[in-house]
Structure formats: structure tokens, C-alpha cells
Amino acid sequence: MMSESKKPLKLLRGVAVALMSLTVFFTLVGGAGTTCAAFGAEKFESMAALVPYKWLYQVLVVLSLAAGIWGIPVTVALVRGGRHAYRDALLVLLAGAVTSGIQMTASQLLRGDSAPANVRFYITAFTLVVFLLLRLPSIRDRLDFSQPFRGGKSSAGGAALVLCGILALTPSVWAGPTHPQAWIDVLRMPLMLGGGASLLGGVGLWLSEFLLSRNAQQRTSTVQNTI
């Protein structure tokens, strides 16, 4: 029988998956949101200082979107299990931290304001630190990302979907102060559709796990009563 110290840390793995999902979401949205500076800085007075450096922001858009898109199958692998899931997650997080860090620094120097790139950088850096801490000797032997996330898959997936859904449904709250309303309006419909589907999917996963757990308990109780 597996000792208590060797049992997988389901809660910690669920938190790691949720953080990874949140980071991938911000990486994708950050890459898409940077297009206003990368391809249309001259149209906005607040971005006039960025015009000579549009090439830099265009590179950051491509790299951020690439990292975000790659992060989707990597996040799935963290749940399903994969030989290189943990390594790939570190690479995605490192790419996200570097691109958001460069954008944050450039925006602060050029226009005196690093938002919202700073938020993306802090979230990515925090998630990267958490994943690095998972390699501590006292944790890594009990947390194997190469194996499927048994018994906690629905909880982790549901938490990630609900979190991303809430963010997708509230772009005016976290993007409104730093992005032109016209750009928010362009992305509003796909964000609303995707966010609504994500939120419903997450709640559905939680509900399905609750019902399965309840049915399992009822079957166990029935068997015990018949013995």
C-alpha cells in the first residue's frame, strides 16, 4: 500500500493546473491585446511614443500568441499526464515571463505606464515560481505529471474553466483602464461566447464530479448494508 507521504498531492496539482490555465489565458489575451500597439499605435495619442518601436511589439505579439497557443496542449498534458508535461510547462511559462517582462519594461520606459503587461508578467512569474517549487525534494516524488490526474481531473479542469470564463466575461474591468474601448468592443463577442462556454463547462465538470462521487458513496453504502 502506498504510504501517506507518497500519495499524490491532488490539491496542489489542481492549483498548479488552475494557475497554468490562468497564465495561458492571460498570455493569449495579452498577445491579442498588444495588436493595438503593434499595428495601430499611431492612431492613439497615448501610444504615440510607441510608433518607432512598433516592430518590437509586433515581435512580442507573435511570440506571445505562439506561447499561449502552445500552452493549451501543455495544460491538457498536465491533467492527462505526459512524459514532458512539466518540462514543457516550464518552457511556456519562461517564454511568457520573458515576453511580458520585455513588454512591461518597454512600455514603462516609453510611455510611463506598463499596464496591463505588468499584470500578465506578475501572474506568469508567480506561476513559474510555483512550478519551480514543485521540484523541491519533499514534493516532486509525490507529484508526477507524467501520470494522469486521477480523482481530481474534474475539479482541476472545472476550476480552470470557471476562472478563465469569469475573466473572459469581464474584459471591461481588467482591460478597460488601459485599452481603447473600440478594441474591447471588437473582442467582446468572441470573449463573451468563449467565456460563457468556459464557465458553463467548468460548472458542468464540478456537477458531474459531485454526482459521480455521490453515486459512488450510495453504492458503497448499499453494499455495506447488504453484507
CSV table of C-alpha atoms in Angstrom, one decimal:
chain,number,residue,atom,x,y,z
A,1,MET,CA,0.0,0.0,0.0
A,2,MET,CA,1.3,3.5,-0.9
A,3,SER,CA,2.3,5.4,2.2
A,4,GLU,CA,0.7,8.7,3.1
A,5,SER,CA,3.9,10.6,2.2
A,6,LYS,CA,3.9,9.1,-1.3
A,7,LYS,CA,0.3,9.8,-2.2
A,8,PRO,CA,-0.1,12.3,-5.0
A,9,LEU,CA,-0.8,15.9,-3.8
A,10,LYS,CA,-4.1,16.2,-5.7
A,11,LEU,CA,-5.0,19.7,-4.3
A,12,LEU,CA,-1.5,21.1,-5.1
A,13,ARG,CA,-1.7,19.6,-8.6
A,14,GLY,CA,-5.1,21.1,-9.1
A,15,VAL,CA,-3.8,24.6,-8.0
A,16,ALA,CA,-0.9,24.2,-10.5
A,17,VAL,CA,-3.2,23.3,-13.3
A,18,ALA,CA,-5.6,26.2,-12.5
A,19,LEU,CA,-2.6,28.7,-12.4
A,20,MET,CA,-1.3,27.4,-15.6
A,21,SER,CA,-4.7,27.8,-17.3
A,22,LEU,CA,-4.9,31.4,-15.9
A,23,THR,CA,-1.5,32.2,-17.2
A,24,VAL,CA,-2.1,30.7,-20.7
A,25,PHE,CA,-5.3,32.8,-20.8
A,26,PHE,CA,-3.5,36.0,-20.0
A,27,THR,CA,-0.7,35.1,-22.5
A,28,LEU,CA,-3.2,34.7,-25.3
A,29,VAL,CA,-5.3,37.8,-24.4
A,30,GLY,CA,-2.1,39.8,-23.8
A,31,GLY,CA,-0.8,38.9,-27.2
A,32,ALA,CA,-4.1,39.7,-28.9
A,33,GLY,CA,-4.5,42.9,-26.9
A,34,THR,CA,-1.0,44.1,-27.8
A,35,THR,CA,-2.0,44.3,-31.5
A,36,CYS,CA,-3.4,47.8,-30.9
A,37,ALA,CA,0.1,49.0,-30.0
A,38,ALA,CA,1.9,46.8,-32.5
A,39,PHE,CA,-0.1,47.7,-35.6
A,40,GLY,CA,-2.0,50.9,-34.8
A,41,ALA,CA,0.0,52.9,-32.2
A,42,GLU,CA,-0.2,56.0,-34.5
A,43,LYS,CA,-4.0,56.0,-34.2
A,44,PHE,CA,-3.9,56.7,-30.4
A,45,GLU,CA,-2.4,59.7,-28.7
A,46,SER,CA,-1.5,57.8,-25.6
A,47,MET,CA,0.6,55.4,-27.7
A,48,ALA,CA,2.4,58.0,-29.9
A,49,ALA,CA,5.8,57.2,-28.2
A,50,LEU,CA,5.5,53.5,-29.3
A,51,VAL,CA,5.3,54.3,-33.0
A,52,PRO,CA,9.1,54.0,-33.6
A,53,TYR,CA,9.1,50.7,-31.8
A,54,LYS,CA,6.1,49.0,-33.4
A,55,TRP,CA,8.4,46.3,-34.8
A,56,LEU,CA,9.3,45.3,-31.2
A,57,TYR,CA,5.6,45.0,-30.2
A,58,GLN,CA,4.9,43.1,-33.4
A,59,VAL,CA,7.5,40.5,-32.5
A,60,LEU,CA,6.1,40.3,-28.9
A,61,VAL,CA,2.6,39.7,-30.4
A,62,VAL,CA,3.8,36.8,-32.4
A,63,LEU,CA,5.8,35.2,-29.6
A,64,SER,CA,3.1,35.7,-27.0
A,65,LEU,CA,0.4,34.2,-29.2
A,66,ALA,CA,2.7,31.3,-30.0
A,67,ALA,CA,3.5,30.7,-26.3
A,68,GLY,CA,-0.2,30.9,-25.5
A,69,ILE,CA,-1.3,28.5,-28.2
A,70,TRP,CA,1.4,26.1,-27.2
A,71,GLY,CA,0.3,26.4,-23.6
A,72,ILE,CA,-3.1,24.9,-24.4
A,73,PRO,CA,-2.0,21.3,-25.2
A,74,VAL,CA,0.6,21.7,-22.4
A,75,THR,CA,-2.1,22.4,-19.9
A,76,VAL,CA,-4.1,19.4,-21.1
A,77,ALA,CA,-1.0,17.3,-20.7
A,78,LEU,CA,-0.6,18.4,-17.1
A,79,VAL,CA,-4.1,16.9,-16.5
A,80,ARG,CA,-3.9,13.8,-18.7
A,81,GLY,CA,-0.3,13.1,-17.9
A,82,GLY,CA,2.7,13.4,-20.3
A,83,ARG,CA,6.3,12.5,-20.3
A,84,HIS,CA,7.4,16.0,-20.9
A,85,ALA,CA,4.4,17.9,-19.5
A,86,TYR,CA,6.3,19.5,-16.6
A,87,ARG,CA,9.3,20.5,-18.7
A,88,ASP,CA,7.0,22.0,-21.5
A,89,ALA,CA,5.1,23.9,-18.9
A,90,LEU,CA,8.3,25.5,-17.6
A,91,LEU,CA,9.2,26.5,-21.2
A,92,VAL,CA,5.8,28.0,-21.8
A,93,LEU,CA,6.0,29.9,-18.5
A,94,LEU,CA,9.5,31.1,-19.2
A,95,ALA,CA,8.6,32.3,-22.7
A,96,GLY,CA,5.6,34.1,-21.3
A,97,ALA,CA,7.6,35.7,-18.5
A,98,VAL,CA,10.3,36.9,-20.9
A,99,THR,CA,7.9,38.4,-23.5
A,100,SER,CA,5.7,40.1,-20.8
A,101,GLY,CA,8.8,41.3,-19.0
A,102,ILE,CA,10.2,42.9,-22.1
A,103,GLN,CA,6.8,44.5,-22.9
A,104,MET,CA,6.4,45.7,-19.4
A,105,THR,CA,9.8,47.3,-19.3
A,106,ALA,CA,9.5,48.9,-22.8
A,107,SER,CA,6.0,50.3,-22.1
A,108,GLN,CA,7.2,51.8,-18.8
A,109,LEU,CA,10.2,53.4,-20.4
A,110,LEU,CA,8.5,54.7,-23.5
A,111,ARG,CA,5.1,55.9,-22.2
A,112,GLY,CA,5.5,55.8,-18.4
A,113,ASP,CA,2.9,53.1,-17.9
A,114,SER,CA,3.4,49.3,-18.0
A,115,ALA,CA,-0.3,48.2,-17.5
A,116,PRO,CA,-1.6,45.7,-18.4
A,117,ALA,CA,1.6,43.9,-19.3
A,118,ASN,CA,2.7,44.2,-15.7
A,119,VAL,CA,-0.3,42.2,-14.5
A,120,ARG,CA,0.5,39.5,-17.1
A,121,PHE,CA,4.1,39.4,-16.0
A,122,TYR,CA,3.4,39.1,-12.3
A,123,ILE,CA,0.8,36.3,-12.9
A,124,THR,CA,3.3,34.5,-15.2
A,125,ALA,CA,6.2,34.9,-12.8
A,126,PHE,CA,4.1,33.8,-9.8
A,127,THR,CA,3.0,30.6,-11.7
A,128,LEU,CA,6.6,30.0,-12.8
A,129,VAL,CA,7.8,30.2,-9.2
A,130,VAL,CA,5.1,27.8,-8.1
A,131,PHE,CA,6.1,25.3,-10.7
A,132,LEU,CA,9.8,25.6,-9.7
A,133,LEU,CA,8.8,25.0,-6.1
A,134,LEU,CA,7.1,21.7,-7.2
A,135,ARG,CA,10.6,20.3,-7.8
A,136,LEU,CA,11.5,20.5,-4.2
A,137,PRO,CA,12.6,17.0,-3.0
A,138,SER,CA,9.7,16.9,-0.5
A,139,ILE,CA,7.2,17.5,-3.3
A,140,ARG,CA,8.5,16.1,-6.6
A,141,ASP,CA,8.4,12.5,-5.5
A,142,ARG,CA,4.7,12.8,-4.6
A,143,LEU,CA,3.7,14.9,-7.7
A,144,ASP,CA,4.1,13.1,-11.0
A,145,PHE,CA,2.9,15.0,-14.0
A,146,SER,CA,3.7,12.1,-16.3
A,147,GLN,CA,0.8,10.2,-14.8
A,148,PRO,CA,-2.9,11.0,-15.3
A,149,PHE,CA,-4.5,13.3,-12.7
A,150,ARG,CA,-6.8,10.6,-11.2
A,151,GLY,CA,-9.6,11.6,-8.9
A,152,GLY,CA,-9.1,15.3,-9.3
A,153,LYS,CA,-9.3,15.8,-13.0
A,154,SER,CA,-12.8,17.3,-13.0
A,155,SER,CA,-12.1,19.6,-10.0
A,156,ALA,CA,-8.9,21.0,-11.6
A,157,GLY,CA,-10.4,21.3,-15.1
A,158,GLY,CA,-13.6,22.9,-13.6
A,159,ALA,CA,-11.7,25.4,-11.6
A,160,ALA,CA,-9.6,26.4,-14.6
A,161,LEU,CA,-12.6,26.7,-16.9
A,162,VAL,CA,-14.6,28.8,-14.4
A,163,LEU,CA,-11.6,31.1,-13.7
A,164,CYS,CA,-11.0,31.7,-17.4
A,165,GLY,CA,-14.7,32.1,-18.1
A,166,ILE,CA,-15.0,34.8,-15.4
A,167,LEU,CA,-12.0,36.7,-16.9
A,168,ALA,CA,-13.4,36.4,-20.4
A,169,LEU,CA,-16.7,37.8,-19.4
A,170,THR,CA,-15.3,40.8,-17.6
A,171,PRO,CA,-12.9,42.5,-20.1
A,172,SER,CA,-14.1,46.0,-19.3
A,173,VAL,CA,-13.0,45.5,-15.7
A,174,TRP,CA,-9.4,44.4,-16.2
A,175,ALA,CA,-8.7,45.8,-19.7
A,176,GLY,CA,-10.9,49.0,-19.8
A,177,PRO,CA,-8.5,51.3,-18.0
A,178,THR,CA,-5.6,50.5,-20.3
A,179,HIS,CA,-7.2,49.7,-23.7
A,180,PRO,CA,-9.2,51.8,-26.1
A,181,GLN,CA,-12.9,50.9,-25.9
A,182,ALA,CA,-13.0,50.2,-29.6
A,183,TRP,CA,-10.6,47.3,-29.3
A,184,ILE,CA,-12.5,45.9,-26.3
A,185,ASP,CA,-15.7,46.1,-28.4
A,186,VAL,CA,-14.1,44.2,-31.2
A,187,LEU,CA,-13.1,41.3,-28.9
A,188,ARG,CA,-16.2,41.5,-26.7
A,189,MET,CA,-18.4,39.0,-28.7
A,190,PRO,CA,-15.8,36.2,-29.0
A,191,LEU,CA,-14.8,36.7,-25.4
A,192,MET,CA,-18.4,36.6,-24.3
A,193,LEU,CA,-19.1,33.4,-26.3
A,194,GLY,CA,-15.9,31.7,-25.2
A,195,GLY,CA,-16.2,32.9,-21.6
A,196,GLY,CA,-19.8,31.7,-21.3
A,197,ALA,CA,-19.0,28.3,-22.7
A,198,SER,CA,-16.0,28.0,-20.4
A,199,LEU,CA,-18.0,29.0,-17.4
A,200,LEU,CA,-20.8,26.5,-18.1
A,201,GLY,CA,-18.3,23.8,-18.9
A,202,GLY,CA,-16.5,24.3,-15.6
A,203,VAL,CA,-19.7,24.2,-13.6
A,204,GLY,CA,-20.7,21.1,-15.6
A,205,LEU,CA,-17.5,19.4,-14.6
A,206,TRP,CA,-17.9,20.2,-11.0
A,207,LEU,CA,-21.5,19.0,-11.1
A,208,SER,CA,-20.6,15.8,-12.8
A,209,GLU,CA,-17.9,15.0,-10.3
A,210,PHE,CA,-20.3,15.7,-7.4
A,211,LEU,CA,-22.9,13.4,-8.8
A,212,LEU,CA,-20.4,10.6,-9.6
A,213,SER,CA,-19.0,10.9,-6.0
A,214,ARG,CA,-22.5,10.9,-4.5
A,215,ASN,CA,-23.5,7.8,-6.6
A,216,ALA,CA,-20.3,6.0,-5.6
A,217,GLN,CA,-21.0,6.7,-1.9
A,218,GLN,CA,-24.5,5.5,-2.3
A,219,ARG,CA,-23.4,2.3,-3.9
A,220,THR,CA,-20.8,1.7,-1.2
A,221,SER,CA,-23.4,2.3,1.5
A,222,THR,CA,-25.8,-0.1,-0.2
A,223,VAL,CA,-23.2,-2.9,-0.4
A,224,GLN,CA,-22.3,-2.4,3.2
A,225,ASN,CA,-25.9,-2.6,4.3
A,226,THR,CA,-26.4,-5.9,2.4
A,227,ILE,CA,-23.4,-7.6,4.0
